[in-house]
């Protein structure tokens, strides 16, 4: 009998061990006659097992909303999220947690709870619930479709409208509604799946979709942050949002209602076309162009949709834009054409497409010893290879140009010692060029990306001279203002710029702090320590801590060189810099920066334990 059972299990499994597990679970505690009966009646394949499990559930209707969320949620939900999503209420005898866990248990092996997270037993179960295998007598209520996504979308939007209609903070809202984080991030997923079955007049009359909805504005701030975009969230109109999310049906409806929205720009100077190109949504790009979108419109950084698509390496969108007449030679504020962007991205494919459409190369530098670049009649692969070899020359030209701008800004800043109004004007200028720009500092980004420490230190040296003068003048008001400026910029600047700016700021700030210590100016030391504490907190809150550490690492490398040279005075000063920075973080009470800097200090000094420097006077 055992051999027969083994053969039956192997035959029914069809190579799927999960099927064997389901059946083996059902065989537990049975006699041989019952085992034989089960082995003969259990259907082969997982679909049949899922059907059997659903048929055995007593209160099927109570389980439907729970399984809808378990199956169609964009990520696995926690028990608490499921309770809120399904609206389960406490009874007179049982808590909501017990009620939902009992209902989940009735699913048998179909659902599992790992820790506090609810999941389907296998990915095949997700597919099963959305196929015709559920359309059999007794379990049709479990069939899930676009209509189900519409139900989930409505639930998500109801939570957004309830929570974002208050003045509470994000944490207070999440504490009040455990589904809010999920609803905020994933309602667009359900919206996308449900859009073809929606009653547009009904759905878009909701408060969330009103033209000047405060609810949507508050949601958008959180969503932008959840998506790890960073910087100021764009001031989207509804069509911008539809383009960003890639929802063609919604975009069509909006265009039909308000055609003028096509050319509307947000605070970044971007049109819906720019964002569709940025996100890689070809259907939206074509739709917008069909309805008259300006193909060569530029954002605040003077980037066109073609620049943006080339940078993102969206081949199909680049092709559409070129076929529709996008200008090949438009220049950004840094002088980049789309071809230069393709070279910088090291993209053979993008360079090839642009050359095929006639991109000019006459303004590009030539390799050493070469009179001119290859002509359009030369083989394309050789032309592409030649252009890729220009990356270093292009970068050096951009670096020189950017360095001249840095010199000009710092010379202007030096004048502020004689004419205080200049400081206010330069501060306004720096904010203007930093806020609401998308990746405004490509040269600085490239220096960091390529680990060009020497060039970074050269730039930091220019800034350091100005800040050292502030220290020598013992001007706390100006020093506070100039350390607060990067703090403001870090909070709102785009991610790539933030990463690059953190490196240069820490390189400059640590040396400024060191100058304050050397000059015995405790107030200056305290001001820079507080600034560094804030920068560290921002770096951690925006997932940019490795770039903060880049600057810290360089400071420690210099410290190590001082230790090796037995420079007692400098060792003492640098020790003060480290510990006063740490004290400022302790006062700030943000746990992650505290843990980070505690580890940095411990590991640095630990490296000298047992070495010839252990008993040197550097250890106070």
Short mmCIF file of N, CA and C in Angstrom, two decimals, residues 310-313 339-348 391:
data_model
loop_
_atom_site.label_atom_id
_atom_site.label_comp_id
_atom_site.label_asym_id
_atom_site.label_seq_id
_atom_site.Cartn_x
_atom_site.Cartn_y
_atom_site.Cartn_z
N UNK A 310 17.43 60.35 -24.05
CA UNK A 310 18.78 59.84 -24.31
C UNK A 310 19.49 59.53 -23.00
N UNK A 311 19.39 60.44 -22.03
CA UNK A 311 20.01 60.23 -20.73
C UNK A 311 19.47 58.98 -20.06
N UNK A 312 18.15 58.76 -20.17
CA UNK A 312 17.53 57.56 -19.59
C UNK A 312 17.69 56.33 -20.45
N UNK A 313 18.29 56.49 -21.65
CA UNK A 313 18.52 55.41 -22.60
C UNK A 313 17.22 54.66 -22.94
N UNK A 339 23.67 64.26 -28.34
CA UNK A 339 24.80 63.40 -28.67
C UNK A 339 25.85 63.41 -27.57
N UNK A 340 26.13 64.59 -27.02
CA UNK A 340 27.09 64.67 -25.91
C UNK A 340 26.57 63.88 -24.72
N UNK A 341 25.27 63.96 -24.46
CA UNK A 341 24.67 63.18 -23.37
C UNK A 341 24.87 61.69 -23.61
N UNK A 342 24.71 61.25 -24.85
CA UNK A 342 24.88 59.83 -25.18
C UNK A 342 26.32 59.39 -24.97
N UNK A 343 27.27 60.26 -25.34
CA UNK A 343 28.69 59.95 -25.14
C UNK A 343 28.99 59.85 -23.64
N UNK A 344 28.47 60.80 -22.88
CA UNK A 344 28.70 60.79 -21.43
C UNK A 344 28.11 59.54 -20.78
N UNK A 345 26.99 59.06 -21.34
CA UNK A 345 26.35 57.86 -20.80
C UNK A 345 27.04 56.59 -21.27
N UNK A 346 28.06 56.75 -22.13
CA UNK A 346 28.81 55.60 -22.66
C UNK A 346 27.86 54.63 -23.38
N UNK A 347 26.90 55.19 -24.09
CA UNK A 347 25.87 54.38 -24.73
C UNK A 347 26.12 54.25 -26.23
N UNK A 348 26.63 53.11 -26.63
CA UNK A 348 26.85 52.84 -28.05
C UNK A 348 25.55 52.94 -28.83
N UNK A 391 35.21 60.82 -24.25
CA UNK A 391 34.61 61.08 -22.94
C UNK A 391 35.51 61.92 -22.04
#
